[in-house]
Coordinates of C-alpha atoms in Angstrom, one line a residue:
M1 CA 0.1 -0.1 -0.1
K2 CA 2.0 3.2 -1.0
T3 CA 1.1 5.6 2.1
L4 CA -0.2 9.2 2.1
N5 CA 2.8 11.7 3.2
D6 CA 5.1 12.9 1.6
K7 CA 9.1 11.7 3.1
S8 CA 9.0 15.5 5.2
R9 CA 5.8 16.7 5.6
N10 CA 3.4 15.4 6.8
V11 CA 0.9 16.8 4.0
A12 CA -2.8 15.8 6.0
I13 CA -1.7 17.3 9.0
D14 CA -0.7 20.9 5.9
A15 CA -4.1 20.7 4.8
L16 CA -6.4 19.8 8.1
R17 CA -4.8 23.2 8.8
G18 CA -4.9 24.7 5.2
F19 CA -9.0 24.1 5.5
A20 CA -9.1 25.2 9.9
V21 CA -7.7 28.3 8.1
M22 CA -10.1 28.1 5.2
G23 CA -12.5 28.2 7.5
I24 CA -11.4 31.5 9.7
I25 CA -10.7 33.6 6.5
L26 CA -14.6 33.1 5.5
L27 CA -15.8 33.3 9.2
H28 CA -14.3 37.2 9.6
N29 CA -14.9 38.0 5.8
I30 CA -18.4 37.8 6.7
E31 CA -18.0 39.4 10.5
H32 CA -16.2 42.1 8.5
F33 CA -13.2 41.1 10.5
N34 CA -14.8 41.9 14.0
F35 CA -16.4 45.2 12.8
Y36 CA -20.0 44.3 12.8
S37 CA -21.7 46.6 10.1
F38 CA -23.8 46.4 7.7
P39 CA -25.7 47.5 4.9
D40 CA -29.1 47.1 4.7
A41 CA -30.3 43.8 2.5
A42 CA -31.6 44.9 -0.8
N43 CA -34.5 43.2 -1.0
E44 CA -36.0 40.3 0.9
T45 CA -34.5 38.0 -1.2
I46 CA -30.9 39.3 -0.1
K47 CA -31.8 39.5 3.4
A48 CA -33.0 35.5 3.7
L49 CA -29.7 34.8 2.1
D50 CA -28.0 36.6 4.3
T51 CA -30.2 35.3 7.2
T52 CA -29.0 31.4 6.0
L53 CA -25.6 31.7 4.5
W54 CA -24.4 33.8 7.8
D55 CA -26.7 30.6 10.6
M56 CA -24.6 28.6 8.2
M57 CA -21.4 29.5 8.4
F58 CA -21.5 30.2 11.5
F59 CA -22.8 26.1 11.7
A60 CA -20.2 24.9 10.3
F61 CA -17.3 27.1 11.5
S62 CA -17.8 28.9 14.6
G63 CA -15.1 28.0 17.4
K64 CA -15.0 24.9 15.4
T65 CA -11.3 25.9 13.3
Y66 CA -10.1 28.0 16.1
A67 CA -10.5 24.1 17.9
I68 CA -8.4 22.7 14.6
F69 CA -5.3 25.0 15.2
A70 CA -5.3 25.1 18.8
L71 CA -4.9 21.2 18.9
L72 CA -2.5 21.5 15.7
F73 CA -0.4 24.1 17.8
G74 CA -0.1 21.4 20.5
F75 CA 0.6 19.1 17.9
T76 CA 3.4 21.6 15.4
F77 CA 5.4 21.6 19.5
Y78 CA 5.4 17.7 20.3
L79 CA 6.8 17.9 16.5
Q80 CA 9.5 21.0 17.1
S81 CA 10.2 18.8 21.1
R82 CA 10.8 15.4 19.6
S83 CA 13.5 16.8 16.9
S84 CA 15.0 19.4 19.5
E85 CA 15.3 16.0 22.0
K86 CA 17.2 13.6 18.9
R87 CA 19.5 15.9 18.5
G88 CA 20.5 16.2 22.7
E89 CA 19.0 19.7 23.1
D90 CA 16.3 21.0 25.1
F91 CA 14.0 22.5 22.9
R92 CA 12.3 24.5 26.0
N93 CA 14.1 28.2 25.8
R94 CA 14.1 28.0 21.9
Y95 CA 10.1 27.7 22.4
M96 CA 9.8 30.5 25.0
W97 CA 11.9 32.2 21.9
R98 CA 9.3 31.3 19.7
L99 CA 7.1 32.7 21.4
L100 CA 8.2 36.3 22.4
L101 CA 8.2 35.9 18.5
L102 CA 4.8 35.0 17.7
L103 CA 4.1 37.4 20.3
G104 CA 5.4 40.1 17.7
F105 CA 3.2 38.7 14.9
G106 CA -0.2 39.3 17.1
F107 CA 0.9 42.9 18.0
I108 CA 1.5 43.3 14.0
N109 CA -1.9 41.3 13.6
A110 CA -3.6 43.0 16.4
A111 CA -2.5 46.5 14.7
F112 CA -4.8 45.3 11.3
F113 CA -7.7 42.8 13.4
P114 CA -9.2 43.5 17.2
G115 CA -10.1 39.9 16.7
E116 CA -6.8 38.2 16.9
I117 CA -6.4 34.8 18.6
L118 CA -1.9 35.3 17.9
V119 CA -1.3 37.1 21.2
L120 CA -3.4 34.7 23.3
Y121 CA -2.0 31.4 21.2
A122 CA 1.5 33.1 22.8
L123 CA 0.2 33.0 25.6
V124 CA -1.6 30.4 26.4
G125 CA 1.7 28.4 24.8
L126 CA 3.6 28.7 28.0
V127 CA 1.7 26.3 29.4
L128 CA 3.0 23.6 27.5
V129 CA 7.5 23.9 29.6
P130 CA 6.4 22.6 32.7
V131 CA 3.8 20.2 31.3
R132 CA 6.0 18.2 28.2
H133 CA 7.5 15.7 29.8
W134 CA 4.3 15.2 31.5
G135 CA 3.7 11.0 31.4
N136 CA 0.4 10.9 28.9
K137 CA -2.2 9.6 32.0
A138 CA -1.5 12.5 33.2
L139 CA -1.4 15.3 30.5
F140 CA -5.0 14.1 28.8
A141 CA -5.6 14.1 32.7
M142 CA -5.0 18.3 32.7
A143 CA -6.3 18.5 29.1
V144 CA -9.5 17.0 30.5
F145 CA -9.5 18.7 33.5
L146 CA -9.4 23.0 31.8
M147 CA -12.0 21.0 29.1
L148 CA -14.4 20.9 31.9
Q149 CA -13.7 24.3 32.3
P150 CA -13.1 24.2 36.3
V151 CA -13.4 28.0 36.5
E152 CA -17.6 28.4 35.2
W153 CA -18.7 25.9 37.3
V154 CA -17.6 27.3 40.7
K155 CA -18.8 30.4 38.6
V156 CA -22.4 27.9 38.9
L157 CA -21.4 27.2 42.9
Y158 CA -22.1 30.6 43.6
S159 CA -25.1 31.1 41.5
V160 CA -26.9 29.4 43.2
F161 CA -26.0 30.7 47.0
N162 CA -26.9 33.9 45.3
P163 CA -28.7 33.7 42.6
L164 CA -29.7 37.4 42.2
E165 CA -26.5 37.9 40.8
N166 CA -26.3 39.4 37.5
P167 CA -24.0 37.6 35.0
Q168 CA -20.0 40.0 34.3
Q169 CA -20.2 42.8 32.5
M170 CA -16.7 42.2 30.0
I171 CA -14.5 45.5 30.9
F172 CA -13.3 45.7 27.3
S173 CA -15.5 45.6 24.3
L174 CA -15.4 44.5 20.4
G175 CA -17.8 47.7 20.6
D176 CA -15.6 50.6 21.8
V177 CA -12.6 50.3 18.9
Y178 CA -16.1 50.6 16.2
P179 CA -16.0 54.9 15.8
Q180 CA -12.8 54.0 14.7
L181 CA -12.8 50.8 12.8
G182 CA -15.1 52.8 10.4
G183 CA -13.0 56.5 11.0
H184 CA -11.1 57.8 7.7
S185 CA -7.6 57.3 10.6
F186 CA -5.7 54.2 9.8
W187 CA -3.5 55.9 12.8
E188 CA -5.6 55.7 15.5
M189 CA -7.4 52.1 13.8
V190 CA -4.0 51.2 14.8
K191 CA -3.6 52.7 18.3
V192 CA -7.5 51.5 18.8
N193 CA -6.7 48.5 18.0
L194 CA -2.6 47.6 19.8
V195 CA -5.0 47.9 23.6
T196 CA -8.6 49.1 23.1
G197 CA -9.0 45.5 20.4
Q198 CA -6.7 43.8 22.0
L199 CA -7.8 43.7 25.5
A200 CA -11.3 43.2 24.4
S201 CA -9.8 40.5 22.2
L202 CA -8.6 38.5 25.4
N203 CA -10.7 39.8 27.3
W204 CA -13.8 38.3 25.7
A205 CA -10.9 34.6 25.4
W206 CA -11.5 34.5 29.9
C207 CA -14.7 35.1 29.9
Y208 CA -15.8 32.5 27.3
G209 CA -13.9 29.3 28.1
R210 CA -11.1 30.0 25.1
V211 CA -8.0 30.4 27.9
F212 CA -9.3 27.1 29.2
Q213 CA -10.0 25.4 26.2
T214 CA -7.0 26.4 23.8
A215 CA -4.8 24.7 26.4
S216 CA -6.9 21.8 26.9
L217 CA -6.8 21.5 23.4
F218 CA -2.2 22.3 22.8
M219 CA -2.2 19.1 25.3
L220 CA -4.7 16.8 23.5
G221 CA -1.9 17.7 20.0
I222 CA 1.0 17.1 22.7
L223 CA -0.9 13.6 23.2
L224 CA -2.0 12.8 19.9
G225 CA 2.1 13.3 18.2
R226 CA 3.1 11.3 21.2
L227 CA 0.5 8.5 20.4
G228 CA 1.1 8.7 17.0
Y229 CA -2.6 9.2 15.8
F230 CA -2.0 12.1 13.1
D231 CA 1.0 9.5 10.7
A232 CA 0.6 7.3 8.0
S233 CA 4.7 7.5 7.2
S234 CA 3.7 3.2 7.2
D235 CA 1.5 0.6 6.7
D236 CA 1.2 -0.5 10.6
S237 CA 0.9 3.5 11.4
L238 CA -1.9 3.9 8.5
R239 CA -3.9 1.6 10.0
K240 CA -3.5 2.4 13.7
S241 CA -4.5 5.6 13.0
R242 CA -7.7 5.1 10.6
D243 CA -8.9 3.1 13.6
F244 CA -8.4 5.8 15.6
W245 CA -9.9 7.9 14.1
I246 CA -13.0 6.2 13.4
K247 CA -13.3 5.5 17.0
V248 CA -13.7 8.8 17.9
L249 CA -15.8 9.3 14.9
C250 CA -18.1 7.0 16.3
I251 CA -18.2 8.5 19.5
S252 CA -18.1 11.9 18.6
L253 CA -21.1 12.0 16.1
P254 CA -23.9 11.4 18.4
L255 CA -22.2 13.2 21.2
T256 CA -22.5 16.3 19.0
L257 CA -26.1 15.8 18.3
V258 CA -26.7 14.8 21.7
M259 CA -24.3 18.1 22.9
Y260 CA -26.4 20.0 20.7
Y261 CA -29.6 18.9 22.0
F262 CA -28.5 19.3 25.5
K263 CA -27.3 22.3 25.6
E264 CA -30.9 24.2 24.4
F265 CA -33.1 22.2 26.2
V266 CA -30.9 23.0 29.6
Y267 CA -30.6 27.1 28.3
T268 CA -34.3 27.4 28.3
Q269 CA -34.7 25.7 31.6
I270 CA -32.5 27.6 34.1
E271 CA -33.8 31.1 35.6
I272 CA -30.4 32.5 37.0
K273 CA -29.2 35.1 34.2
F274 CA -25.5 33.6 36.0
M275 CA -25.7 30.9 35.9
L276 CA -27.0 30.3 32.4
S277 CA -24.1 32.6 31.2
S278 CA -21.5 30.5 33.1
L279 CA -23.5 27.0 31.5
K280 CA -23.9 28.6 27.9
T281 CA -19.9 28.7 28.4
V282 CA -19.5 25.4 29.1
L283 CA -21.6 23.8 26.9
N284 CA -20.5 26.1 24.3
S285 CA -17.4 24.9 25.2
W286 CA -18.3 20.8 24.8
Y287 CA -20.8 20.8 21.5
N288 CA -17.1 23.0 20.1
F289 CA -15.1 19.8 20.7
F290 CA -16.6 17.0 20.3
F291 CA -17.8 18.8 16.9
M292 CA -14.7 19.8 16.3
L293 CA -13.4 15.8 16.6
C294 CA -16.0 15.1 14.2
I295 CA -14.5 17.5 11.2
V296 CA -10.1 15.9 12.0
A297 CA -12.0 12.6 12.5
S298 CA -13.7 13.2 8.3
F299 CA -11.4 15.2 7.3
L300 CA -8.5 12.6 7.7
L301 CA -10.8 9.2 6.8
L302 CA -11.6 10.5 3.8
Y303 CA -7.8 12.4 3.4
W304 CA -6.3 8.3 3.7
T305 CA -8.9 6.9 2.1
C306 CA -9.7 8.7 -1.0
G307 CA -6.1 9.4 -1.2
G308 CA -6.8 13.3 -0.8
K309 CA -6.8 14.4 -4.5
V310 CA -9.3 17.3 -3.5
Q311 CA -7.7 17.6 0.5
R312 CA -4.6 18.4 -1.0
I313 CA -5.2 22.0 -2.4
L314 CA -4.7 23.2 0.6
A315 CA -1.9 21.3 1.9
P316 CA 0.6 24.7 0.8
Y317 CA -1.8 26.9 1.9
G318 CA -1.4 25.2 5.4
R319 CA 2.4 24.8 5.8
M320 CA 2.4 28.8 5.2
S321 CA -1.3 29.4 7.7
L322 CA 0.9 32.4 9.7
T323 CA 1.6 34.1 6.4
D324 CA -1.7 33.6 5.9
Y325 CA -3.4 34.2 9.2
V326 CA -1.7 38.3 9.4
S327 CA -1.8 39.1 5.1
Q328 CA -5.7 38.3 5.5
S329 CA -5.4 41.1 9.0
V330 CA -3.6 43.3 6.7
I331 CA -5.8 42.9 3.7
G332 CA -9.0 42.6 5.3
S333 CA -9.5 44.9 7.1
F334 CA -7.7 47.6 4.3
L335 CA -11.0 46.3 2.3
Y336 CA -13.7 46.7 4.8
F337 CA -12.6 49.6 7.6
G338 CA -13.3 53.5 7.0
Y339 CA -9.5 53.8 6.3
G340 CA -10.4 51.4 3.2
L341 CA -12.5 51.0 0.7
E342 CA -14.8 50.5 3.2
L343 CA -17.0 47.9 1.9
H344 CA -18.9 47.8 5.5
K345 CA -21.2 50.0 3.3
V346 CA -22.3 47.3 0.7
C347 CA -22.1 44.5 2.0
G348 CA -23.9 42.4 3.1
T349 CA -23.3 38.5 4.5
T350 CA -23.7 37.3 0.7
Y351 CA -21.1 39.0 -1.0
S352 CA -18.5 39.2 2.2
L353 CA -18.5 35.4 1.6
L354 CA -18.4 36.2 -2.3
V355 CA -15.1 38.4 -1.4
G356 CA -13.6 35.9 1.0
I357 CA -14.5 32.7 -1.8
V358 CA -11.9 35.5 -4.5
F359 CA -9.9 36.2 -0.9
L360 CA -9.8 32.2 -0.2
A361 CA -8.7 31.5 -4.0
L362 CA -6.4 34.6 -4.3
Q363 CA -4.4 32.9 -0.7
V364 CA -4.5 29.3 -2.1
A365 CA -3.2 30.2 -5.8
F366 CA -0.2 32.7 -4.2
A367 CA 0.8 29.0 -2.1
H368 CA 0.8 27.3 -4.0
W369 CA 3.5 29.3 -6.5
W370 CA 5.9 30.1 -3.3
F371 CA 6.5 27.0 -2.0
K372 CA 7.2 26.0 -5.5
H373 CA 9.9 28.5 -4.7
F374 CA 11.2 27.8 -1.6
K375 CA 10.5 25.8 1.6
R376 CA 9.0 27.5 3.9
G377 CA 6.3 30.4 3.5
P378 CA 7.5 34.6 3.8
L379 CA 6.1 34.6 8.1
E380 CA 7.2 31.3 9.0
T381 CA 10.4 31.6 7.1
V382 CA 11.7 34.7 9.3
W383 CA 9.2 33.0 12.2
H384 CA 12.0 30.3 11.6
K385 CA 15.3 32.1 11.2
L386 CA 15.1 34.0 14.2
T387 CA 13.6 31.3 16.1
W388 CA 17.6 29.8 15.5
I389 CA 18.9 32.9 15.1
G390 CA 22.5 32.1 16.5
K391 CA 22.6 28.4 15.2
A392 CA 23.9 26.8 12.0
R393 CA 20.6 24.7 11.0

């Protein structure tokens, strides 16, 4: 049997990462890169189509593509750490320097996009340093504990004794940056995005469980790498990976369906606002997690079973995910914000999705061209060279 991975790359994982970035860019476009300003629909047909497409896109991608991205972040850490250990090196210091560089990329991205995640990844990624040598059982137990959203359960318990307490309000809100996003001053936009926008993004991540979920997914990515469940480099490893993801799909699919209806039922039964707010954070994060597992399992099984001919189109795109993510923020802000083309005034969900599809196609085409000439993506090259600065590689 012919294996489905290149000698130097796990192409299935590159394609999966490309799929995740695809979902992110399409969502960002219909959200106008977190600038929720939309024109009135031209007619009832467009209005209905806008609503339908919005619901479909959020159902398919919201909370799932970021989860895939986080899972693969942990897997990449595992690969890099293992490679360093094989050379007799401790990856810890080099990794923390790499996170500091990622923080820098995050600040660049945050100047254009008030909802960016690289800063969050750089901060949460520090948790991998103390747990990198933990045993599999301990790492899995910690990942499960974090996925349970412990802080939210403390809030639920608190609300039992304080039923009149109101849900916490975010100190910083993305709405605070809207005047500058819609204004015509580029520098005012940059200033508000870097301060208020980034604080609002981190505040949102904390209030809606994204911090604990991200840390959990990082750890699960390491664990899946250790156990070889992303590996298809030989017949035996391919068979092992297939068997595992078939089991994951058989478990996660019914759990996703159960969680979908269970959470909606729970929301109708809880009258205490503070408790309801926390339970929404918990149940939504679980639902998105199981849904994400369905997507990952289905994607990989289809790739390994059908040869990945269609999915391979996204592999080069996934190889330059940092470049994709930052460039879509830079270009997207110009397309939709006030200092640029101001498409937020004329593009509803339908037209914004079409813009996103064209944008995606151009990025994918660029990625295919780029890797015919270079080994790494543009920003990936900078990140790699700076990561290993002072060391010949």
